[in-house]
Short mmCIF file of C-alpha atoms in Angstrom, two decimals:
data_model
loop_
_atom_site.label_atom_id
_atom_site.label_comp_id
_atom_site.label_asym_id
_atom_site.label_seq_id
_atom_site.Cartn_x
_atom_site.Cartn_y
_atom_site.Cartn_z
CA UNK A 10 33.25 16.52 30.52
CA UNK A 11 34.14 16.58 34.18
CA UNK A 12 30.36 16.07 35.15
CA UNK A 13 30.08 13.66 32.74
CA UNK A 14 27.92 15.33 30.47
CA UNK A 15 29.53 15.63 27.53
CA UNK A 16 32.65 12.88 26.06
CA UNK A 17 34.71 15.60 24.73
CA UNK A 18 35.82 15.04 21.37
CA UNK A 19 39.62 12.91 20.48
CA UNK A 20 40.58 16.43 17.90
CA UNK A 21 40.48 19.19 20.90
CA UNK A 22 42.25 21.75 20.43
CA UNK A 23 41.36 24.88 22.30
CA UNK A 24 41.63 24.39 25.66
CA UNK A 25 39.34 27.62 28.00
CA UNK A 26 40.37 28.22 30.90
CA UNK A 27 40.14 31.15 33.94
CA UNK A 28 43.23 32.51 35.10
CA UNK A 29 46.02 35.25 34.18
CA UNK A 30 46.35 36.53 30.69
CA UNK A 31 49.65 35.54 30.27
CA UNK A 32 48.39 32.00 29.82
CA UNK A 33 47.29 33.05 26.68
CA UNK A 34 51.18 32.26 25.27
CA UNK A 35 50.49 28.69 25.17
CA UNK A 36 48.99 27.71 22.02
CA UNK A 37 45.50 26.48 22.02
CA UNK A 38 44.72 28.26 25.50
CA UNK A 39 42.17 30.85 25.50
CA UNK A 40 40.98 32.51 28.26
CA UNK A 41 37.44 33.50 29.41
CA UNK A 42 38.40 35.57 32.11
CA UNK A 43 40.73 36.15 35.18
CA UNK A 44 38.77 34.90 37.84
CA UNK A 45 35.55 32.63 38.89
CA UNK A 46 33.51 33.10 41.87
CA UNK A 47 34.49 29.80 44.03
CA UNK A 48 30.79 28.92 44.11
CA UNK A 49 30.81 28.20 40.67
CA UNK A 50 33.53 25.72 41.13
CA UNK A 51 33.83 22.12 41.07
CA UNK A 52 36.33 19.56 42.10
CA UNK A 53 37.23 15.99 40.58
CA UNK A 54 40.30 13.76 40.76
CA UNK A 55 42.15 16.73 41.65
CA UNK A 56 40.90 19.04 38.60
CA UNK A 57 38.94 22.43 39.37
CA UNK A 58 36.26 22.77 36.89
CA UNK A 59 33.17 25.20 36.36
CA UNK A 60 29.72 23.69 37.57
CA UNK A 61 26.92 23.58 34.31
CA UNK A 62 25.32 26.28 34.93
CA UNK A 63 28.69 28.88 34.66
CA UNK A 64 29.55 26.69 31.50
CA UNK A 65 26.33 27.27 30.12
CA UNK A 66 26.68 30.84 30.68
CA UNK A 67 30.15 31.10 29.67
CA UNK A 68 28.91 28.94 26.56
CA UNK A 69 26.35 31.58 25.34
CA UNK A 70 28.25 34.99 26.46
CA UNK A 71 30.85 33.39 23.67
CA UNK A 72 28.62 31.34 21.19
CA UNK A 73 30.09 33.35 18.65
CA UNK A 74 33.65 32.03 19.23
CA UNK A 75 32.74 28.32 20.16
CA UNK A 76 31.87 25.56 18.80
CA UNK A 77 28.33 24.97 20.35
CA UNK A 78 28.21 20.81 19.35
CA UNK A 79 30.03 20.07 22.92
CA UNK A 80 27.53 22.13 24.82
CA UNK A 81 24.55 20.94 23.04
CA UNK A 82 25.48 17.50 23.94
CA UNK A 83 26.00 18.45 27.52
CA UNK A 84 22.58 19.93 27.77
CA UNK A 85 21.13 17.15 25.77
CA UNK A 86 22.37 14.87 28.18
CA UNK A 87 21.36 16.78 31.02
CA UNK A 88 17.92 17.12 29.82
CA UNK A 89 17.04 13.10 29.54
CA UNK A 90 19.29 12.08 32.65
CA UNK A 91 17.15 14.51 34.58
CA UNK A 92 13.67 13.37 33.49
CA UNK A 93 13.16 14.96 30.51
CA UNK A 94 13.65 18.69 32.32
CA UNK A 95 16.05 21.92 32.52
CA UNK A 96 14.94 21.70 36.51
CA UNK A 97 18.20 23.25 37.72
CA UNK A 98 19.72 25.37 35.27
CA UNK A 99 20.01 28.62 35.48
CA UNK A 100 20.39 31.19 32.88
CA UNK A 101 20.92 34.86 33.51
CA UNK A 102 18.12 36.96 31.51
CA UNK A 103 20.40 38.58 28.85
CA UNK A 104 20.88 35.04 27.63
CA UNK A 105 17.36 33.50 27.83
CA UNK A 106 16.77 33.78 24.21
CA UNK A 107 20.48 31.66 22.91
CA UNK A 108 19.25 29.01 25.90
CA UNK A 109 15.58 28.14 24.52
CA UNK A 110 17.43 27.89 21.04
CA UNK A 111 20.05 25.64 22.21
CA UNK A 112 17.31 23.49 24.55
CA UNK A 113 15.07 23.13 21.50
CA UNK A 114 18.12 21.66 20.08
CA UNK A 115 19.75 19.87 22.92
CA UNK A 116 15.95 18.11 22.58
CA UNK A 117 16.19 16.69 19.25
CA UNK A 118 19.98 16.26 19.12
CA UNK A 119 19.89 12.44 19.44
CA UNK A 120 16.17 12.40 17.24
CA UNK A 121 18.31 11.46 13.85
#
C-alpha cells in the first residue's frame, strides 16, 4: 500500500507487523517476526514499511495464513507499471514455485 501497489481494502482487519511479541495483545495484530534487516526497509510520511521484495517473501513463507488477493494485486500492478516484467523482484529459491503461481496469476488478475 505504501508503494502504491496495492489500495488496501476499506474491511482490514489484521494488521502484520515486525516487532516484540507482546504486540500480539492488541487485537488484529499479528506478528511476522521480531526484527527486519534495515535494508529491507522503507520510509514514507513518517511510516517504516517493508520494500516488495521482503513482502513478497513474507507473503509466500505465510500464504497459508493470508489472504493472497492484496498481494496478487500488488504484483499485478507491479508487473504492467514495469513493462510487462518481474525485472526486480527477488525471490529466495525455497519459494520459487508459490511465486510463478502467484505471477501467472498476478498476469491475468485484471483479464475478467
Amino acid at each position: 500500500m505504501c508503494q502504491g501497489f496495492f489500495e488496501g481494502h476499506s474491511d482490514e482487519f489484521i494488521v502484520w507487523v515486525y516487532g516484540d511479541d507482546s504486540l500480539s495483545r492488541f487485537n488484529g495484530v499479528a506478528i511476522l517476526g521480531n526484527s527486519v534487516s534495515s535494508f529491507d526497509v522503507k520510509e514514507k510520511n513518517g511510516l517504516s514499511f517493508t520494500n516488495l521484495n521482503r513482502t513478497l517473501t513474507d507473503a509466500l513463507a505465510n500464504e497459508s495464513i493470508l489472504d493472497m488477493q492484496g498481494i496478487t494485486e500488488a504484483v499485478s500492478r507491479y508487473y504492467f507499471r514495469n513493462g510487462e516484467s518481474f525485472e526486480g523482484l527477488f525471490v529466495p529459491p525455497e519459494y520459487q514455485e508459490e511465486f510463478e503461481r502467484l505471477a501467472q496469476d498476478a498476469v491475468e488478475y485484471y483479464d475478467d
